[in-house]
């Protein structure tokens, strides 16, 4: 699957990756794709009740883990909240260089953008170098 290959590619090229927003789709990705079980992939959610859940052996972290772990790529896990989550990331975690959404991970031709903060990528757009 493209999602698995692209997560491996991101972690190999940029290090740690956070996935902000845990819903059924994201939980299924953590369950079914080996790349999501990598120690460099951090599930993140603002909901304290979701952070009490076990995500197939992974801890769901509060957003401040992005700063604590100096995570440079944050995937928005719930595209309907892309603008809100990206705005929060830009204002609270200015070191984050890439903010794609989960739909970008499905792109078989995914290209990582350069290390500058790009505009929010939304469903149907492709990250460009």
Coordinates of C-alpha atoms in Angstrom, one line a residue:
X1 CA 0.0 0.0 0.0
X2 CA 1.2 3.5 -0.8
X3 CA 0.5 4.7 2.8
X4 CA 2.9 2.2 4.2
X5 CA 5.6 2.9 1.7
X6 CA 5.2 6.7 2.1
X7 CA 5.4 6.5 5.9
X8 CA 8.6 4.5 5.7
X9 CA 9.9 7.1 3.2
X10 CA 9.1 10.0 5.4
X11 CA 10.6 8.5 8.5
X12 CA 13.8 7.4 6.6
X13 CA 14.2 10.9 5.1
X14 CA 13.0 13.2 7.9
X15 CA 13.1 11.2 11.1
X16 CA 10.1 11.3 13.4
X17 CA 6.6 11.7 12.2
X18 CA 3.4 12.6 14.1
X19 CA -0.1 11.7 13.0
X20 CA -2.4 14.3 14.6
X21 CA -6.0 13.2 14.9
X22 CA -7.0 9.6 15.8
X23 CA -10.2 8.3 14.3
X24 CA -11.4 5.0 12.8
X25 CA -9.3 5.4 9.6
X26 CA -6.1 6.3 11.5
X27 CA -6.6 3.5 14.0
X28 CA -7.0 1.1 11.1
X29 CA -3.7 2.3 9.6
X30 CA -1.9 1.8 12.9
X31 CA -3.4 -1.7 13.1
X32 CA -2.8 -2.9 9.5
X33 CA 0.4 -1.2 8.2
X34 CA 3.8 -2.1 9.6
X35 CA 5.3 1.4 9.1
X36 CA 2.8 2.9 11.6
X37 CA 4.2 0.6 14.3
X38 CA 7.7 2.2 13.9
X39 CA 9.0 3.9 17.0
X40 CA 9.5 7.1 15.0
X41 CA 5.7 7.4 14.3
X42 CA 3.7 9.2 17.1
X43 CA -0.1 9.2 17.2
X44 CA -1.2 12.5 18.6
X45 CA -4.7 13.8 19.7
X46 CA -5.9 16.8 21.6
X47 CA -8.6 14.7 23.2
X48 CA -7.7 13.5 26.7
X49 CA -10.1 10.6 26.5
X50 CA -8.5 9.3 23.3
X51 CA -5.1 9.6 24.9
X52 CA -6.3 7.0 27.5
X53 CA -6.7 4.5 24.8
X54 CA -4.1 1.9 23.7
X55 CA -3.6 2.2 19.9
X56 CA -2.4 -1.4 19.1
X57 CA 0.5 -1.0 21.5
X58 CA 1.1 2.6 20.9
X59 CA 0.5 5.5 23.3
X60 CA -1.6 8.4 21.9
X61 CA 0.3 11.5 22.8
X62 CA -0.8 15.0 23.6
X63 CA 0.3 17.6 21.0
X64 CA 3.3 18.8 23.0
X65 CA 5.2 15.6 22.1
X66 CA 5.8 17.4 18.8
X67 CA 8.0 19.9 20.6
X68 CA 9.5 17.4 23.1
X69 CA 10.6 15.0 20.3
X70 CA 11.4 17.8 17.8
X71 CA 9.1 16.1 15.2
X72 CA 9.4 17.9 11.8
X73 CA 6.6 16.3 9.9
X74 CA 3.0 16.1 11.2
X75 CA 0.4 14.4 9.1
X76 CA -3.1 15.7 9.7
X77 CA -5.1 12.5 10.3
X78 CA -8.6 14.0 9.9
X79 CA -8.7 16.1 6.7
X80 CA -11.9 18.0 7.6
X81 CA -9.8 19.6 10.4
X82 CA -6.7 20.3 8.2
X83 CA -6.9 24.1 8.5
X84 CA -7.5 24.1 12.2
X85 CA -4.8 21.6 13.0
X86 CA -2.3 23.1 10.7
X87 CA -2.9 26.6 12.1
X88 CA -2.3 25.2 15.6
X89 CA 0.9 23.4 14.5
X90 CA 2.2 26.6 12.9
X91 CA 1.5 28.8 15.9
X92 CA 2.7 26.3 18.6
X93 CA 5.3 24.3 16.9
X94 CA 7.1 26.5 14.3
X95 CA 9.9 24.0 13.8
X96 CA 7.5 21.7 12.0
X97 CA 8.5 21.7 8.3
X98 CA 5.9 19.6 6.7
X99 CA 2.1 19.3 7.3
X100 CA 0.5 17.0 4.8
X101 CA -2.8 15.3 5.4
X102 CA -3.5 11.6 5.5
X103 CA -4.9 11.6 2.0
X104 CA -1.4 12.6 0.7
X105 CA -0.1 9.3 2.1
X106 CA -2.2 7.4 -0.3
X107 CA -0.5 9.1 -3.3
X108 CA 1.7 6.5 -5.0
X109 CA 3.8 9.4 -6.4
X110 CA 4.3 11.3 -3.1
X111 CA 7.2 13.7 -3.1
X112 CA 8.5 15.3 0.1
X113 CA 8.5 19.0 0.0
X114 CA 11.6 21.0 0.7
X115 CA 12.3 21.9 4.4
X116 CA 10.1 24.9 4.4
X117 CA 6.6 25.2 5.9
X118 CA 4.3 24.6 2.9
X119 CA 0.7 25.6 2.7
X120 CA -1.6 23.0 4.1
X121 CA -2.0 20.1 1.6
X122 CA -5.6 18.9 1.4
X123 CA -7.3 15.9 -0.1
X124 CA -6.7 15.7 -3.8
X125 CA -3.5 17.8 -3.8
X126 CA 0.0 16.4 -4.2
X127 CA 3.1 17.4 -2.2
X128 CA 5.8 18.7 -4.6
X129 CA 9.5 19.1 -4.1

